[in-house]
Short mmCIF file of C-alpha atoms in Angstrom, two decimals:
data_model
loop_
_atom_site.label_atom_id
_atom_site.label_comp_id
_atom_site.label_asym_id
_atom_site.label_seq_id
_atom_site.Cartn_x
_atom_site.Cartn_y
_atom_site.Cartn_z
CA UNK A 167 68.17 30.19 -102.17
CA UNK A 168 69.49 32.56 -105.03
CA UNK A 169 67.01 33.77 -108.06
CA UNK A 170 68.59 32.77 -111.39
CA UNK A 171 68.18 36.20 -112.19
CA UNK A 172 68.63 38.60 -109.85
CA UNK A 173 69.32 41.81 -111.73
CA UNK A 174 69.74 43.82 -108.28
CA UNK A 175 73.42 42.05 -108.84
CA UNK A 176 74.12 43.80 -112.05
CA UNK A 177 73.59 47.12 -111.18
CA UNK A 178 74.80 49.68 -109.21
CA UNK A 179 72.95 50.31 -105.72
CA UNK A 180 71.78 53.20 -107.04
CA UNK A 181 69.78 54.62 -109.82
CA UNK A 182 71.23 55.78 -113.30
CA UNK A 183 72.29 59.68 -113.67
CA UNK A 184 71.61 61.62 -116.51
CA UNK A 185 74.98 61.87 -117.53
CA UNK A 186 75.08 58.07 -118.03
CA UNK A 187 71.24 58.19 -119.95
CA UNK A 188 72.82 61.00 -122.40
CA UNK A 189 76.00 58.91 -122.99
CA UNK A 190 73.84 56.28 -123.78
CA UNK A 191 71.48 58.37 -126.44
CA UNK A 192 74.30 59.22 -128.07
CA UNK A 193 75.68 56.16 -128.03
CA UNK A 194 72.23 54.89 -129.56
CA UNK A 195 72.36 57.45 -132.40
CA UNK A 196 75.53 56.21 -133.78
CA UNK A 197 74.50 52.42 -133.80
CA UNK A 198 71.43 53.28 -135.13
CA UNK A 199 72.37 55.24 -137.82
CA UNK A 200 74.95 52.34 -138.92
CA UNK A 201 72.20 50.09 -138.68
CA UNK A 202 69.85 51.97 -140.71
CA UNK A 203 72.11 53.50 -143.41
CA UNK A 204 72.96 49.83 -143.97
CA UNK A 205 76.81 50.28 -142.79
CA UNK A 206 77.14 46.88 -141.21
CA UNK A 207 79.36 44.82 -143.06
CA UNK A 208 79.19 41.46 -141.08
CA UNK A 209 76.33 40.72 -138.88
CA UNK A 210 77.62 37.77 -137.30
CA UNK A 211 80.27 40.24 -136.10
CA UNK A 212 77.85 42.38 -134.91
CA UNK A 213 75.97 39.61 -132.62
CA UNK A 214 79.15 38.14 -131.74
CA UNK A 215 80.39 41.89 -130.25
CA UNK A 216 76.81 42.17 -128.67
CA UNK A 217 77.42 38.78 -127.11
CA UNK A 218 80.48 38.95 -125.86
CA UNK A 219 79.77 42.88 -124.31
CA UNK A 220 76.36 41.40 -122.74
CA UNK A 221 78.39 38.40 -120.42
CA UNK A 222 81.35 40.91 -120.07
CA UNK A 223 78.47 43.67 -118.27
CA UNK A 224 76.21 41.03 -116.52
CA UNK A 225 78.14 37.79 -115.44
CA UNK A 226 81.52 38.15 -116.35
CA UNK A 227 81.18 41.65 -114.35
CA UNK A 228 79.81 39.40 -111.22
CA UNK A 229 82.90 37.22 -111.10
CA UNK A 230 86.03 37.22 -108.82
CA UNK A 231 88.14 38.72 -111.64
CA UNK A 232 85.20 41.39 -112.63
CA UNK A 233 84.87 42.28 -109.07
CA UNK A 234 88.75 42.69 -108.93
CA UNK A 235 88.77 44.98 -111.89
CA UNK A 236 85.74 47.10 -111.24
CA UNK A 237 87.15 47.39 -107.75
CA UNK A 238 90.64 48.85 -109.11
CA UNK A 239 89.28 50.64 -111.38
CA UNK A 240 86.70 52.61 -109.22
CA UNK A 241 89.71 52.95 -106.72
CA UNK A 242 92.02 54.98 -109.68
CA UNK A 243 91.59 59.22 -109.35
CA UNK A 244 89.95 60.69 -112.29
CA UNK A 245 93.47 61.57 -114.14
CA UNK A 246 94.41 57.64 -113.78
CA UNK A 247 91.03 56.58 -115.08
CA UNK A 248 91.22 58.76 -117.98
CA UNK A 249 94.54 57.94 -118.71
CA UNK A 250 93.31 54.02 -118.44
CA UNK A 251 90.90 54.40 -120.83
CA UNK A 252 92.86 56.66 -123.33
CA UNK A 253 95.33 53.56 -123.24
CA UNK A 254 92.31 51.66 -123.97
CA UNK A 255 91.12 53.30 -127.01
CA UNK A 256 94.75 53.47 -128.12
CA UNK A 257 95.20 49.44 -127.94
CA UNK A 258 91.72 49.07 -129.88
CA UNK A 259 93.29 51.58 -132.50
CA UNK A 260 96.33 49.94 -132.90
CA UNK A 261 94.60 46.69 -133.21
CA UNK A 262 92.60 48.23 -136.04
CA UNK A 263 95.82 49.31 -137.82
CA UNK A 264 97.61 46.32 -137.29
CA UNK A 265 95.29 43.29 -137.30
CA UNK A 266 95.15 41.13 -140.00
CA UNK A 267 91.17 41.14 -140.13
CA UNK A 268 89.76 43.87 -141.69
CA UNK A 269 88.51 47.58 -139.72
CA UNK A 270 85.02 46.92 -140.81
CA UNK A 271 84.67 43.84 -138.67
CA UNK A 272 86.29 45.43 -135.75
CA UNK A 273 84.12 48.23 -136.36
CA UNK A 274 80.96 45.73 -136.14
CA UNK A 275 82.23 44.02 -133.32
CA UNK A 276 82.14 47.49 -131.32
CA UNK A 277 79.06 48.29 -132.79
CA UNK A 278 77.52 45.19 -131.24
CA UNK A 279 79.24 45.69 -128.09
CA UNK A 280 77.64 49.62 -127.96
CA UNK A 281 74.39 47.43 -128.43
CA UNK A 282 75.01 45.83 -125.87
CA UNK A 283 75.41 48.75 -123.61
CA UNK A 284 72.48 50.37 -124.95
CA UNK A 285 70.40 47.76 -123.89
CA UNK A 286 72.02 47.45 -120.56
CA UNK A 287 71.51 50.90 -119.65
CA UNK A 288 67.52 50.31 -121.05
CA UNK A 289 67.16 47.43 -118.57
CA UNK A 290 68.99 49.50 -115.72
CA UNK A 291 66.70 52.66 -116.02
CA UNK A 292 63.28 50.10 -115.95
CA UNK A 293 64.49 48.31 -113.10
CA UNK A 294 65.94 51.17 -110.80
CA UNK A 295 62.77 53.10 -112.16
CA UNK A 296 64.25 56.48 -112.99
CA UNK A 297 67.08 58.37 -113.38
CA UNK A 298 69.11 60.59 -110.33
CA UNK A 299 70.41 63.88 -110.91
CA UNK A 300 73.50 64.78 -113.35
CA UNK A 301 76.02 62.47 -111.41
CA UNK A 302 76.56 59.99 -108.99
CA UNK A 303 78.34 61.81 -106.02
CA UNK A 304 76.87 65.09 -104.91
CA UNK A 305 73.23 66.68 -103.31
CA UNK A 306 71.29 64.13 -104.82
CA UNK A 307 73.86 61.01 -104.95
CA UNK A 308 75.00 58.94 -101.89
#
C-alpha cells in the first residue's frame, strides 16, 4: 500500500547541490526583502502564487503530463533549455506588459510562487539530509 505522503516521490534520487541551495538563498533574499520592506501589494495574490507553485512542484509534477514535461525537458541540450526558459521569461514579460491586471499582482503571484520554491528546496535539503557537491553530474554526482 502507498504512504499518502511519500516525499521520496518529489524529489530527485539524489541529494541537492550547492548550486541549487545558492539559487535558492538568493532567491530567499529577494522575497524576503519584499516581504519585509512591505512591497506586497495583494496578499491573496501572494498565497494564491504560493499555492498554485506548491501542487505545480509536488503533485502536479507527479502526474502523467508532469512526468511528460520534466522528461522533455531534462532530454533538451543545455542551449535548448536555455533558450526554453528565455522564451519563458519572455511570455511572463509580455504578459506583464500586456495583461489587463496590474504588474504588481503578477509580481505577487511570482513572489508566492519563489515561496514556494524556497520552501521546497527547505524540505528537500531536510529530507535528503545534506547537500552534494557544486552540481549534479560529475566526481561526486551519479
Amino acid at each position: 500500500m502507498r504512504a499518502v505522503f511519500d516525499a521520496g516521490t518529489y524529489f530527485p534520487d539524489r541529494p541537492p547541490t550547492w548550486l541549487e541551495v545558492g539559487i535558492t538563498l538568493l532567491v530567499t533574499g529577494t522575497v524576503a526583502e519584499k516581504v519585509l520592506r512591505g512591497d506586497v501589494v495583494s496578499w491573496p495574490a501572494l498565497w494564491a502564487g504560493f499555492a498554485v507553485f506548491a501542487v505545480a512542484l509536488g503533485p502536479a509534477s507527479q502526474s502523467t503530463l508532469g512526468a511528460r514535461i520534466g522528461q522533455w525537458f531534462r532530454g533538451l541540450d543545455g542551449f535548448t533549455r536555455g533558450a526554453a526558459i528565455v522564451l519563458f521569461v519572455a511570455g511572463f514579460a509580455l504578459l506583464s506588459r500586456f495583461a489587463w491586471f496590474p504588474d504588481a499582482l503578477l509580481s505577487d503571484f511570482g513572489s508566492g510562487g519563489l515561496l514556494a520554491a524556497v520552501c521546497y528546496m527547505v524540505v528537500y535539503v531536510a529530507w535528503a539530509g545534506g547537500v552534494s557537491g557544486w552540481t549534479s553530474g560529475g566526481a561526486d554526482g551519479p
